[in-house]
């Protein structure tokens, strides 16, 4: 509750400062980084589009903001997120988004300057069996990277004889699991909030680390029998559909973007996640960034108030519902759409281009990641700048406690993390994910090296 | 004996019975007050009035070579006898000799049981109820039945119990007509005075004797020609038994009545005709003797009949 | 030793009977003690369940007060917890299930008891009882693969076409025919509670005394008239009881419903086509996801409400039974 009050106070200050141009008190929400102000201020410079969470926290604000502005995401540039969230008043979701941005910005200030050009350490080759390492690891969480993780852990057991179990329970359940330390690691594509981090301190004894593992595209996938052309959609249309304001497939707004496509006069059946999900968090962050109606309505979060539609559990659940229901539409990680042979729309990005989701367009969106990722690597990539960037790109993490207590487990865990962020990256593209930008890998290395077990460095370096 | 003669005799019988009340003899209540006696007399008058209003009388029922089976068990064999119109015929015999089975053959209730089967003819007014194209449901509307154990419908009110049969016929009578029938039938069953203030109460809320009279009221409400009664008094106390016996004496003016009983006195009191059945060594029941009641009881033709009525066996 | 003494004592010369003895009383007391312990442990278990649930739900109940059951918004992000949509979903689907299952169960029971040839009775009963042992999740899968598409295409769409323009009734079919909604969940519930209702209904119907049936037949009733006039009224109390048992199962049913109800939209509407949650499915869905103490507490709160609704439904049903009489009177013949 105290946090809520602070956030509220924060938004009021923003309003008072006229359009939120100078949120000098930004750092108040973050216990970790009180020196946030300068970079946040930069990110909310007039005419920028700070509503994209990703662009809200550039380390080099000067370059990020103009590129977004130049991209001219038509409907959005005039409505800075800060104004929106202030208008939203009591919305903790909106305020939390801002808080993340602030926190992110502040972390950036602590600095990764220069690391953008660093290259990953390729001299370490993880093999096994390794004496003294646990032979099983248990993880749970996000279903978004599940396709890749399955491949990884299969490969990894061949390389090291370590069996890694991963349960796709959704990011929300994953975050709870790492908080309660019922797993060795969690998967999530929704970063933990400050409150969640604080809650997790109790069992871990330190701040949970976000180790990025891969990038992926969230596609707007649909089941339209007898329509063979790929549909085109923009933020307004997607938001309209999921707000159930666009009810029919042949709605003029959809038709306008898809001339020549014979759209059926059928009810649109929307499908969304029923569990607490990072995919939802990224998808709704995107919608919040691009649609005023969405920003005023459901907003962003791992769970939101859907105006209707079918709820399904996990990416596989949503993919199944789309597959089984003609005229359905939903959002899933690209790999799930491909696996199930589902169609998915080209989405208009902030540069006004309709972009197909694939490894290249995700990689393009990831270009900006290195510059904008904060020190703790909690950030989102949606609505990234760049003509080739796919706009609903998400980053996913493995969450670990940096203060391990079980020697064998800690060794196994750090070796697995190293392998995943290095050798594992080669599997991404084949499965429709994108490898991490090298600069991010370098920073992940630092995280892995910082993991301790009973005060000693856990990673054996091989 | 002519009909008028018979009538006279019956009246005499009933009056004798009534005198029995005053004498404190027989079945009658030992301590009937004058008021109670007056009420009984009034009730009797009501019954008679109702009976006399009935259109048409009873019709005769003739059984010809009736055989009945339960699965492969042959229960009765070759029973032939006549139930004369407007007379009471009693069926007597030791337990298990097939009295109930035979009675149930008379209105096609036997075949309701799984595996039960009937052969032979039963003619009502000359028509075979087992003939081709005869609907058992219609048969039962003309030949009503009162069971050994009173079986009012517990979920229905007294009122609804009485008109249960009428509702079946699909005749939608007006409320006033229904009311009339209910009162009429209850008077006819000598129950009206006891229940007229609680017609909305459950049929199960009555005493056993009242329940049995309710069942009689229910049966006569549909105005059948023949009424079959299977030990109607066996579950009742003497007073209730007496009331029902009296009722039978009245009802026969317009109905043909068949009654199964184990009570010799009852048979001699109410029946004009009596038939004696017996199951032989072969297992199936057969008709041994049939005749006027006083003849069967005073000068039976068959040794077995004599043994039975004198209590020497059975 | 004591037993022997006691035996000998019984055979005292002189024919005096000695009834004193402690051996049997001891065993008796021991058994009484054990039986009491079992009975008490059940009581303790129930009390513990209630206490634990209440304690865990306290935070959310204190925050929301009465709004917890009257509020229509359930938004963990803003820490608002109104469980009315879940309560509504539970009642709506259970009623649909009951409305469908009860007539079928009664009809099938009547067929088995009154019409079916002997050789067919056991197989039919067996098959129906088999329905009861099928795990919930199997129903869910079958529902997803077969039932939902069938209902969507063969029932919901035609129904929508037929009622879509009829005033008032069109409220029943508002929204797209998705095959994931209250209706589909209600239908799967009806199948799942069918064996429960049927086994009791069959029992009740077959115990209607023969004298009742014959009494009606002897008045000139057809078989159907006999059933309507004698069998059903007599069995009514028991049938209501059977339906309650079914309702009890429907209210708590989780897995299959969760798979088919749509897990969505906290809308309260009369539309059969509303996707939603039941209390049980909401608990199942959110239990692992709750990331704040209040959210977790609110989910436990839903469990408390679920307990109470079950209790209330039973109470109401019992009142109905006693109001319309039932077995108590019927057996009083
Ligand atoms: N439902 C039945 N199934 C098989 N056999 C039966 C059935 N009812 C009666 N029986 C048999 O048929 C024979 C005649 O029985 P019924 O009931 O007609 O005798 P009853 O003369 O009426 O005897 P009671 O005076 O004891 O009533 C008996 O041997 C009896 O065991
Ligand atoms: Mg008998």
PDB file of C-alpha atoms in Angstrom, chain B residues 36 75 134 198 237 245 278:
ATOM      1  CA  UNK B  36     -73.426 -41.608  16.895  1.00  0.00           C
ATOM      2  CA  UNK B  75     -51.065 -70.545 -10.553  1.00  0.00           C
ATOM      3  CA  UNK B 134     -59.554 -54.817 -26.418  1.00  0.00           C
ATOM      4  CA  UNK B 198     -60.113 -31.555   5.431  1.00  0.00           C
ATOM      5  CA  UNK B 237     -60.237 -52.872  12.806  1.00  0.00           C
ATOM      6  CA  UNK B 245     -69.306 -54.497   4.898  1.00  0.00           C
ATOM      7  CA  UNK B 278     -58.166 -74.877  -3.515  1.00  0.00           C
TER       8      UNK B 278
END
